[in-house]
GROMACS .gro file of C-alpha atoms in nm:
model
   85
    1MET     CA    1   2.267   1.849   1.634
    2LEU     CA    2   2.184   1.689   1.965
    3SER     CA    3   1.824   1.595   2.021
    4SER     CA    4   1.663   1.633   2.362
    5PRO     CA    5   1.692   1.266   2.473
    6VAL     CA    6   2.059   1.256   2.373
    7PHE     CA    7   2.127   1.576   2.565
    8LEU     CA    8   1.941   1.447   2.871
    9LEU     CA    9   2.116   1.109   2.871
   10GLY     CA   10   2.455   1.268   2.807
   11THR     CA   11   2.410   1.522   3.084
   12THR     CA   12   2.298   1.248   3.323
   13ILE     CA   13   2.601   1.031   3.247
   14ALA     CA   14   2.836   1.330   3.276
   15THR     CA   15   2.676   1.425   3.609
   16LEU     CA   16   2.724   1.072   3.743
   17LEU     CA   17   3.088   1.076   3.630
   18ALA     CA   18   3.144   1.413   3.800
   19ALA     CA   19   2.978   1.292   4.120
   20LEU     CA   20   3.196   0.980   4.127
   21PHE     CA   21   3.509   1.182   4.054
   22HIS     CA   22   3.424   1.431   4.329
   23LEU     CA   23   3.354   1.146   4.570
   24LEU     CA   24   3.700   1.001   4.500
   25ARG     CA   25   3.907   1.319   4.453
   26GLY     CA   26   3.717   1.628   4.565
   27THR     CA   27   3.673   1.799   4.898
   28LEU     CA   28   3.493   2.132   4.843
   29PHE     CA   29   3.156   2.223   4.696
   30ARG     CA   30   3.314   2.454   4.439
   31GLU     CA   31   3.521   2.158   4.318
   32ALA     CA   32   3.201   1.962   4.266
   33VAL     CA   33   3.056   2.243   4.054
   34LEU     CA   34   3.377   2.275   3.852
   35PHE     CA   35   3.399   1.897   3.803
   36TRP     CA   36   3.037   1.888   3.688
   37PHE     CA   37   3.089   2.167   3.435
   38THR     CA   38   3.414   2.012   3.312
   39SER     CA   39   3.255   1.670   3.287
   40VAL     CA   40   2.962   1.795   3.080
   41VAL     CA   41   3.184   1.993   2.843
   42GLY     CA   42   3.432   1.705   2.812
   43PHE     CA   43   3.153   1.454   2.758
   44PHE     CA   44   2.995   1.643   2.472
   45LEU     CA   45   3.333   1.720   2.314
   46GLY     CA   46   3.404   1.347   2.331
   47GLN     CA   47   3.064   1.281   2.176
   48LEU     CA   48   3.148   1.520   1.894
   49LEU     CA   49   3.490   1.364   1.837
   50GLY     CA   50   3.334   1.019   1.852
   51SER     CA   51   3.080   1.104   1.587
   52VAL     CA   52   3.353   1.241   1.358
   53PHE     CA   53   3.640   0.997   1.409
   54PHE     CA   54   3.508   0.685   1.584
   55ALA     CA   55   3.185   0.610   1.400
   56SER     CA   56   3.232   0.232   1.419
   57TRP     CA   57   3.286   0.217   1.797
   58PRO     CA   58   3.010   0.098   2.033
   59MET     CA   59   2.726   0.338   2.101
   60LEU     CA   60   2.464   0.379   2.370
   61GLY     CA   61   2.166   0.495   2.168
   62GLN     CA   62   2.308   0.784   1.968
   63ILE     CA   63   2.592   0.852   2.212
   64HIS     CA   64   2.946   0.743   2.133
   65ILE     CA   65   2.997   0.632   2.490
   66ILE     CA   66   3.367   0.535   2.494
   67PRO     CA   67   3.522   0.858   2.361
   68ALA     CA   68   3.268   1.067   2.552
   69VAL     CA   69   3.343   0.906   2.888
   70LEU     CA   70   3.719   0.903   2.826
   71LEU     CA   71   3.733   1.271   2.737
   72SER     CA   72   3.510   1.360   3.030
   73VAL     CA   73   3.736   1.181   3.278
   74VAL     CA   74   4.054   1.316   3.119
   75ALA     CA   75   3.914   1.670   3.135
   76MET     CA   76   3.841   1.632   3.507
   77PHE     CA   77   4.192   1.499   3.572
   78ILE     CA   78   4.336   1.797   3.383
   79VAL     CA   79   4.130   2.042   3.587
   80ARG     CA   80   4.238   1.865   3.906
   81ALA     CA   81   4.606   1.865   3.799
   82LEU     CA   82   4.596   2.235   3.713
   83LYS     CA   83   4.451   2.303   4.059
   84LEU     CA   84   4.182   2.534   3.926
   85CYS     CA   85   3.984   2.487   4.246
   0.00000   0.00000   0.00000
């Protein structure tokens, strides 16, 4: 399970990704909230997939950073493409 520092670092990275994505693609406040939620969920799903399938890839502490960031960004692009905002 995720320990507190891993959760805090993961949430911080996902928040920064969502803020950057909203800065580049978003216009409304509700989009920012949706991007943040999507980024956090995508990040931790990527972390889970990284721990199962990509154990030898580079890590940042206990976070599998590459699959987590990739899935977070892909999830935000999917939400944007589906026009859920």
